[in-house]
mmCIF file of C-alpha atoms in Angstrom:
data_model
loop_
_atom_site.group_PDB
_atom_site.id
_atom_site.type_symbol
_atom_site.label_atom_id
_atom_site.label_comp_id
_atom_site.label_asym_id
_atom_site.label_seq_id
_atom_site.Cartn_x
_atom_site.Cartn_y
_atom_site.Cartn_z
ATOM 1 C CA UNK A 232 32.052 -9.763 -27.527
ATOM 2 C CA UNK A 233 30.171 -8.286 -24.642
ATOM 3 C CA UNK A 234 30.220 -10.609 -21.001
ATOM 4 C CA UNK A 235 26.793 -8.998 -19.673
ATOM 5 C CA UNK A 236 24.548 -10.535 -16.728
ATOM 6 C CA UNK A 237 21.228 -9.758 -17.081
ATOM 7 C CA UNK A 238 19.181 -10.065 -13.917
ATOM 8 C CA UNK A 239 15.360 -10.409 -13.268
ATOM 9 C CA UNK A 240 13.531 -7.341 -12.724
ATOM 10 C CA UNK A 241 11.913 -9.277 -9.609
ATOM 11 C CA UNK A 242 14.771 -9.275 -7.597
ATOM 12 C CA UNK A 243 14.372 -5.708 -7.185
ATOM 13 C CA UNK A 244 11.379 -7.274 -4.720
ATOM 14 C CA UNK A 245 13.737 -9.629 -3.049
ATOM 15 C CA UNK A 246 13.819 -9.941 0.750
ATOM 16 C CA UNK A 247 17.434 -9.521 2.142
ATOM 17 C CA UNK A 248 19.240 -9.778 5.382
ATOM 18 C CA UNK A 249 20.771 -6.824 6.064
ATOM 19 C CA UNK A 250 21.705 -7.513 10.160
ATOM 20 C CA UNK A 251 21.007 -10.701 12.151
ATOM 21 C CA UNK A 252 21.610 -10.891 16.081
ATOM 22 C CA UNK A 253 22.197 -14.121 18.073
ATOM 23 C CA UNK A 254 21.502 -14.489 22.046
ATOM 24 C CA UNK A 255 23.162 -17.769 23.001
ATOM 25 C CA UNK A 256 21.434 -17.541 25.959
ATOM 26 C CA UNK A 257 18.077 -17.353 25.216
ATOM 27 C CA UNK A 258 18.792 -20.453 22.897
ATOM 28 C CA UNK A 259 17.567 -20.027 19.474
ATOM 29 C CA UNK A 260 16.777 -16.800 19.524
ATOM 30 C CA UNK A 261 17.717 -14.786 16.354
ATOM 31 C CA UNK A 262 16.270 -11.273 15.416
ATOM 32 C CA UNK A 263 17.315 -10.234 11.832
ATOM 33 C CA UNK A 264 16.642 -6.980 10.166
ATOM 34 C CA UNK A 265 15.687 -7.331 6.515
ATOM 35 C CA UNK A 266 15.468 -4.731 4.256
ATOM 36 C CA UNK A 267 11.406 -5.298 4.381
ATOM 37 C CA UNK A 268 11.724 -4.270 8.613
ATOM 38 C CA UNK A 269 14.464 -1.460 7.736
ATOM 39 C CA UNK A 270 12.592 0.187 4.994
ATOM 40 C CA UNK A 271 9.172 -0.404 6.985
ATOM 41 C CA UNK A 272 10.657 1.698 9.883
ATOM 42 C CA UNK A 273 11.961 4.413 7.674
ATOM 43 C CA UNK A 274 8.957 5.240 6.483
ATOM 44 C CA UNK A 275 7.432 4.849 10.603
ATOM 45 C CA UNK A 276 9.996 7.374 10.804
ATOM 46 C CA UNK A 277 9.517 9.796 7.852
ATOM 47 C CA UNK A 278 5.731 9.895 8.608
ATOM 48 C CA UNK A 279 6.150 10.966 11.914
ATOM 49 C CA UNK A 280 9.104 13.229 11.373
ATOM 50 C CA UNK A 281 6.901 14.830 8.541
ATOM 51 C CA UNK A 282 3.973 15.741 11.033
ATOM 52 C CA UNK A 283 6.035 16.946 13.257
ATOM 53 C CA UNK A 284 7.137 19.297 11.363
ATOM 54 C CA UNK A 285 4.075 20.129 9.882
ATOM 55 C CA UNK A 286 2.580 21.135 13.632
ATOM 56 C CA UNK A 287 1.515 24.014 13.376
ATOM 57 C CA UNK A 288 1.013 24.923 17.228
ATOM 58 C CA UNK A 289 3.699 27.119 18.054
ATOM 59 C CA UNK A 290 3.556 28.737 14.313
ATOM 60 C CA UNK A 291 1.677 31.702 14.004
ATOM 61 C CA UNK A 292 1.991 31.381 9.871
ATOM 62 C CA UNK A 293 1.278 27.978 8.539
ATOM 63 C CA UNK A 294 4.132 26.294 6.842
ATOM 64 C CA UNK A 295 3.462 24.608 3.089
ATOM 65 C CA UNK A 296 3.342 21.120 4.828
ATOM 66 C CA UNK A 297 1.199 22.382 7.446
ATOM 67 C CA UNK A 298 -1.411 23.277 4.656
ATOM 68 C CA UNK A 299 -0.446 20.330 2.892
ATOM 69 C CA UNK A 300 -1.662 17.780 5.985
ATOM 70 C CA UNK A 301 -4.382 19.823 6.769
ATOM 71 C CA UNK A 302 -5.945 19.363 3.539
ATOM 72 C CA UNK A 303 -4.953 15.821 3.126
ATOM 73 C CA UNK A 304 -6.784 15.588 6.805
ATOM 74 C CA UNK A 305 -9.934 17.276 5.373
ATOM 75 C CA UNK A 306 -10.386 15.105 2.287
ATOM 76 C CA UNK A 307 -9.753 11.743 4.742
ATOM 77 C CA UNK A 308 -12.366 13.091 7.043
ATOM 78 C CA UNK A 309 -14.806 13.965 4.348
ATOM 79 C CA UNK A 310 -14.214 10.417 3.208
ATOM 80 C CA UNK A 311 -14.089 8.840 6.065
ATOM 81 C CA UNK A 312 -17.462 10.392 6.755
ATOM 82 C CA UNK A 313 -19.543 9.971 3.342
ATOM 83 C CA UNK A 314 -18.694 5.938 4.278
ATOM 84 C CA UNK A 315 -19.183 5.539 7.604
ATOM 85 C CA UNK A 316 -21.686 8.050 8.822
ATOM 86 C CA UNK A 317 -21.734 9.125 12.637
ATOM 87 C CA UNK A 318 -18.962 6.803 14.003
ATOM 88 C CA UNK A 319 -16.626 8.215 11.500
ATOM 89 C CA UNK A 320 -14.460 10.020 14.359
ATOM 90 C CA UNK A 321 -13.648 6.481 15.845
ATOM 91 C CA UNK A 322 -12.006 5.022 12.975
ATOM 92 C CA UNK A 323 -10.506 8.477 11.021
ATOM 93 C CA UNK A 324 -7.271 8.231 13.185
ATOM 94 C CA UNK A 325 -6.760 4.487 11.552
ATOM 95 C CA UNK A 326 -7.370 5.318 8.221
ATOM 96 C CA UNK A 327 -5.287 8.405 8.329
ATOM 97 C CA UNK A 328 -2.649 6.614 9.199
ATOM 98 C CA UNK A 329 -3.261 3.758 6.980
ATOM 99 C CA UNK A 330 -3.442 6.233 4.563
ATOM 100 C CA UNK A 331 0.016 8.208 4.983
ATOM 101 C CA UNK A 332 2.011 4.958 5.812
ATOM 102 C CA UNK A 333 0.934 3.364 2.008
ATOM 103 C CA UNK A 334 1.358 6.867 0.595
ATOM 104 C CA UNK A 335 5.268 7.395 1.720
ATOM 105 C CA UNK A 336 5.983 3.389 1.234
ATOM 106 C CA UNK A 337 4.459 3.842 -2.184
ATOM 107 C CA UNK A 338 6.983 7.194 -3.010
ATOM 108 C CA UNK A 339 9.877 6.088 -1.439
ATOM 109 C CA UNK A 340 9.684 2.918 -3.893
ATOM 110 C CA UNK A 341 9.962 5.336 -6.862
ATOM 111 C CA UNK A 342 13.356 6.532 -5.903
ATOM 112 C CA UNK A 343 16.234 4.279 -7.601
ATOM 113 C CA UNK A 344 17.730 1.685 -6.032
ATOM 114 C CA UNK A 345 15.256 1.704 -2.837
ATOM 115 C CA UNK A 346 13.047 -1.305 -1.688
ATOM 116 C CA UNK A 347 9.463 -1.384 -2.372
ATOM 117 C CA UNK A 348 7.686 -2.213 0.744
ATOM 118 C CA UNK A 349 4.530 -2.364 -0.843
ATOM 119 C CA UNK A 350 5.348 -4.244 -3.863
ATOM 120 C CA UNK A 351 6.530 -7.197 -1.392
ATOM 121 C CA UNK A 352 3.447 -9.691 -0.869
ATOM 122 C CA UNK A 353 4.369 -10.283 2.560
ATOM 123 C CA UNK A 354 3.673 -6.566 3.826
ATOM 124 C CA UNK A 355 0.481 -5.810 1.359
ATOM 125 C CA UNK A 356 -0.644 -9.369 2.862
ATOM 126 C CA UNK A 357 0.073 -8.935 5.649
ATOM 127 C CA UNK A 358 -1.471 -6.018 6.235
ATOM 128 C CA UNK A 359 -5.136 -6.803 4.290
ATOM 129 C CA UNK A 360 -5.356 -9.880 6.627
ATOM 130 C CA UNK A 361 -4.754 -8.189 9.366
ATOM 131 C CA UNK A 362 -7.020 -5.316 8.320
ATOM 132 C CA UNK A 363 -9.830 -8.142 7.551
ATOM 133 C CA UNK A 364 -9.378 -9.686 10.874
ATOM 134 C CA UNK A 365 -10.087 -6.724 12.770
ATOM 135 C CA UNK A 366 -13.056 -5.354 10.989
ATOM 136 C CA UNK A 367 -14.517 -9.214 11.187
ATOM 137 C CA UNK A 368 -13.829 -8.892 15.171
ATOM 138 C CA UNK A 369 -15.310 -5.445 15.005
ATOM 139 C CA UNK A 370 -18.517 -6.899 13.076
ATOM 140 C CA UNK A 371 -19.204 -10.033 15.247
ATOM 141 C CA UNK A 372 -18.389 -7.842 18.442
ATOM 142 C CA UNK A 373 -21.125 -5.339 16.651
ATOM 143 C CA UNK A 374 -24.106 -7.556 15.628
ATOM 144 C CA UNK A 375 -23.023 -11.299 17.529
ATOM 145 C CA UNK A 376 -24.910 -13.741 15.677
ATOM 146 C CA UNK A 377 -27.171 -11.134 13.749
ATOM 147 C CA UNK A 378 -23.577 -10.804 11.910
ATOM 148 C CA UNK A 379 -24.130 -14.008 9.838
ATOM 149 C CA UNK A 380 -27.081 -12.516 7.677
ATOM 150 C CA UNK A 381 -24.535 -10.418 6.112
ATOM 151 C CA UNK A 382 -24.012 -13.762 3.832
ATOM 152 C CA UNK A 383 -27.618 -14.041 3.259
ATOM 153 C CA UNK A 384 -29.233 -10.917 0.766
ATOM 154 C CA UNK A 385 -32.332 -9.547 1.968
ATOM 155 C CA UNK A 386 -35.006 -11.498 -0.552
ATOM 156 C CA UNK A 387 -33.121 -14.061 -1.059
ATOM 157 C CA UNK A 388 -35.500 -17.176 -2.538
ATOM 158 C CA UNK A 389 -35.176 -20.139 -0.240
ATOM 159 C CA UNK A 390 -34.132 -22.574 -2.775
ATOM 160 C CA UNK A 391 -31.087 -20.440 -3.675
ATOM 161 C CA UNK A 392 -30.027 -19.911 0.268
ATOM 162 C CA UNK A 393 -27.532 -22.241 0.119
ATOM 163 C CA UNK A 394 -25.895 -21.455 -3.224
ATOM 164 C CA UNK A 395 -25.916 -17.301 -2.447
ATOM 165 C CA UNK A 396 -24.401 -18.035 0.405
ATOM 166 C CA UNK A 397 -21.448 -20.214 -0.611
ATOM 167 C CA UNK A 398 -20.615 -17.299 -3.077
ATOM 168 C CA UNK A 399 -21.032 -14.659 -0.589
ATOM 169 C CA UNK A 400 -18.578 -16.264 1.952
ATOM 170 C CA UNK A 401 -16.173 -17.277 -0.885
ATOM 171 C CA UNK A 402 -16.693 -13.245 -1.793
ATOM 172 C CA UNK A 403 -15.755 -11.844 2.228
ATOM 173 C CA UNK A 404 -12.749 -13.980 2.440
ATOM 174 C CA UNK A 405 -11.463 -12.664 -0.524
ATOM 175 C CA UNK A 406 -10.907 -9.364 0.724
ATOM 176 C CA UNK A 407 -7.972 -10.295 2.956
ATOM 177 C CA UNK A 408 -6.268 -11.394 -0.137
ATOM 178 C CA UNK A 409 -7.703 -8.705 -2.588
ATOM 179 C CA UNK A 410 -6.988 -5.745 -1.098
ATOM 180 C CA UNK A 411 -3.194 -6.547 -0.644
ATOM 181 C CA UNK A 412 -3.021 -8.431 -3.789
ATOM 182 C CA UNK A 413 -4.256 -5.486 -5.796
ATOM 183 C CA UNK A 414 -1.460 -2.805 -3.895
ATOM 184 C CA UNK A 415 0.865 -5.385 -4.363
ATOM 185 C CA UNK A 416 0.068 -6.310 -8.176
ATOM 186 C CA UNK A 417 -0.114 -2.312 -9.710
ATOM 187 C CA UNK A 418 3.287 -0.893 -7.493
ATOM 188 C CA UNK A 419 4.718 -4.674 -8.856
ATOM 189 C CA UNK A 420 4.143 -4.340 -12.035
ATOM 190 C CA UNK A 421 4.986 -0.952 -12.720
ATOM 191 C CA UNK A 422 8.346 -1.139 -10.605
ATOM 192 C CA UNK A 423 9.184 -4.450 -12.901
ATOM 193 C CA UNK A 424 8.328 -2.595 -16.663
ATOM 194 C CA UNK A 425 10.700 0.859 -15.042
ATOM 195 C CA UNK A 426 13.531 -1.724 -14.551
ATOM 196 C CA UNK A 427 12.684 -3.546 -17.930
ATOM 197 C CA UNK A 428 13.108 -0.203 -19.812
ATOM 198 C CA UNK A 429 15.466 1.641 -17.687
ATOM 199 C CA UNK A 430 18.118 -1.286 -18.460
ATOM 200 C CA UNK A 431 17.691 -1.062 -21.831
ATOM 201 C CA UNK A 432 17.634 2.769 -22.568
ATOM 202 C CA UNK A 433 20.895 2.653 -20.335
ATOM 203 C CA UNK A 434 22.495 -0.079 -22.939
ATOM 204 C CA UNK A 435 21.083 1.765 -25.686
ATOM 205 C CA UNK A 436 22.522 5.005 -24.051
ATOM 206 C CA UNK A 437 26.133 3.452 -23.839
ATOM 207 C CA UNK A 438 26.716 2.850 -27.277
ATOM 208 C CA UNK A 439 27.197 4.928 -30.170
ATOM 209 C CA UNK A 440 26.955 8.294 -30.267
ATOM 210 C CA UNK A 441 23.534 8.837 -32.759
ATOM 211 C CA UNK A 442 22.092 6.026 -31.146
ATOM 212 C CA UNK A 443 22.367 8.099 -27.500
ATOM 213 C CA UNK A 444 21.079 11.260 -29.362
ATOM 214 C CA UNK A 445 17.724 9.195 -30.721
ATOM 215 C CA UNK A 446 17.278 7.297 -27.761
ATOM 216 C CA UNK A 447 16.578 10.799 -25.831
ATOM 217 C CA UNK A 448 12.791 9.877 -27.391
ATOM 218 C CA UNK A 449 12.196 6.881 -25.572
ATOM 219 C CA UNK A 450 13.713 8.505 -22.607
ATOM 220 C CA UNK A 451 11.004 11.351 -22.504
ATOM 221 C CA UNK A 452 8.333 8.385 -22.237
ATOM 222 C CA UNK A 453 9.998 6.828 -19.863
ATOM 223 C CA UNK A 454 9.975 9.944 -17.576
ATOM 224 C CA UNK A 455 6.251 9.823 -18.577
ATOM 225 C CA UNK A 456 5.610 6.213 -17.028
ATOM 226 C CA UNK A 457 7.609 7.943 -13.983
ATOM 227 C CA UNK A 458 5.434 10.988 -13.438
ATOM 228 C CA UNK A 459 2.460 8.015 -14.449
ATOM 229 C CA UNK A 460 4.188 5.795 -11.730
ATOM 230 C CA UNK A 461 3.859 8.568 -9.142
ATOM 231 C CA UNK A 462 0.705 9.313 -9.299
ATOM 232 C CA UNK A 463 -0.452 5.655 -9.137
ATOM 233 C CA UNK A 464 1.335 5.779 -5.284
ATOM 234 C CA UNK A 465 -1.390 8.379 -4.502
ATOM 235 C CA UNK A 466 -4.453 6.585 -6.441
ATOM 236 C CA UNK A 467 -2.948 3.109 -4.774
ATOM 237 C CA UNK A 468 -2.831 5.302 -1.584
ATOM 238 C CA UNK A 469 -6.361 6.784 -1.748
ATOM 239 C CA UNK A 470 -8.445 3.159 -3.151
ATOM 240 C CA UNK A 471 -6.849 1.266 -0.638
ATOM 241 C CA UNK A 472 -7.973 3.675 2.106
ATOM 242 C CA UNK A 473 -11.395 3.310 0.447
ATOM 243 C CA UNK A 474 -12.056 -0.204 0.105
ATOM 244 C CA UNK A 475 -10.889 -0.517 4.027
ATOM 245 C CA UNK A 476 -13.614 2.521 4.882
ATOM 246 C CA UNK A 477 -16.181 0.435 2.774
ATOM 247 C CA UNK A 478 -15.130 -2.539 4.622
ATOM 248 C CA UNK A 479 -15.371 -0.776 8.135
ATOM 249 C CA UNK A 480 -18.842 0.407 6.584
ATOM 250 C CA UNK A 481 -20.533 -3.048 6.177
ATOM 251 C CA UNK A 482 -19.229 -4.227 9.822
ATOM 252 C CA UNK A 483 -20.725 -1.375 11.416
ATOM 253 C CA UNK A 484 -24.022 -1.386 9.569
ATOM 254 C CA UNK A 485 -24.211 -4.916 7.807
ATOM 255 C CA UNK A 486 -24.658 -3.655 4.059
#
């Protein structure tokens, strides 16, 4: 008879206290580092470290991550462009950033036993409200009270004015939970089925013998739904960086 402890594959998503500081005299005051904040700062760190070495100012050959941020640059600007038009210059620094921040969050989550920064709702909400926030300042600041016919379609019958725009403002405020709620909801779910299965193909990999042999099938898909898991951080990566170039779209130009 076997004493096992099987834990949920949501604690993996668990915010922890890793360090907590008290100052007596300032009161109250606490600061506490979580895993969320130490994680969060790695990958600060990481990103920056990464494009540092990828500068390619003092090298007279390019280096493979040189290349590699130089095209990644070219495809954000491209992007950036085909959405926003003539201001795209303004905003490209943002969304590059947004961009490589999500990207190395998303990657480092795939490596076992790490936190997943973006599967934690606070970050990915975090972050879409305060994404929402600033491109509503940027649209009022923009258009001033021209900004409310945004929730008001052009033809619009009179006797459906009120109706249209109940659903349109219902459909705006929605973004600052949708776009974290959708980074959050793919890394979660695939994080939570990779713990599912990697549990059991370890049990089934501890017992007999044959069993170990035949399991070596179901291990091959799950390196699959790894390699799959992977490439959603770059898909998560590239929509999210989308929807928020699409949202900087209709604040500039009220689509």
């Amino acid at each position: 008879m076997f004493n096992t402890i099987f834990y949920s594959p949501l604690d993996q998503f668990e915010v922890t206290s890793l360090l907590s500081f008290n100052f007596p005299l300032l009161g109250l005051s606490n600061i506490t580092l979580t895993n969320l904040g130490l994680y969060s700062i790695l990958i600060l760190l990481i990103v920056v470290g990464l494009h540092i070495y990828g500068d390619n100012d003092s090298n007279l050959v390019p280096n493979k991550w040189s290349i590699s941020f130089e095209s990644s640059f070219a495809s954000l600007s491209s992007m950036v462009k085909d959405q926003i038009g003539a201001l795209s210059e303004v905003y490209l620094p943002f969304i590059y950033s947004l961009f490589f921040f999500v990207l190395i969050g998303n990657l480092i989550s795939n490596v076992p036993y790490s936190y997943a920064v973006n599967a934690s709702a606070i970050a990915t909400l975090g972050l879409s409200i305060t994404i929402f926030m600033g491109v509503t300042i940027l649209a009022v600041s923009t258009h001033k009270i021209k900004f409310f016919s945004f929730f008001i379609p052009e033809g619009t019958p009179l006797p459906l004015v009120p109706l249209i725009v109940l659903i349109e403002v219902i459909s705006y405020f929605a973004r600052a939970i949708s776009l974290g709620v959708r980074l959050f909801a793919n890394l979660c779910a695939g994080h939570s089925l990779l713990k599912i299965l990697s549990t059991f193909l370890y049990k089934l990999f501890s017992s007999s013998l044959v069993i170990a042999i035949l399991t070596l099938i179901p291990f091959a898909i799950f390196l699959g739904l790894i390699g799959l898991e992977i490439a959603v951080s770059f898909i998560q990566s590239f929509v999210l960086t989308l929807l928020v170039c699409s949202y900087l779209k209709d604040a500039i130009y009220l689509h």
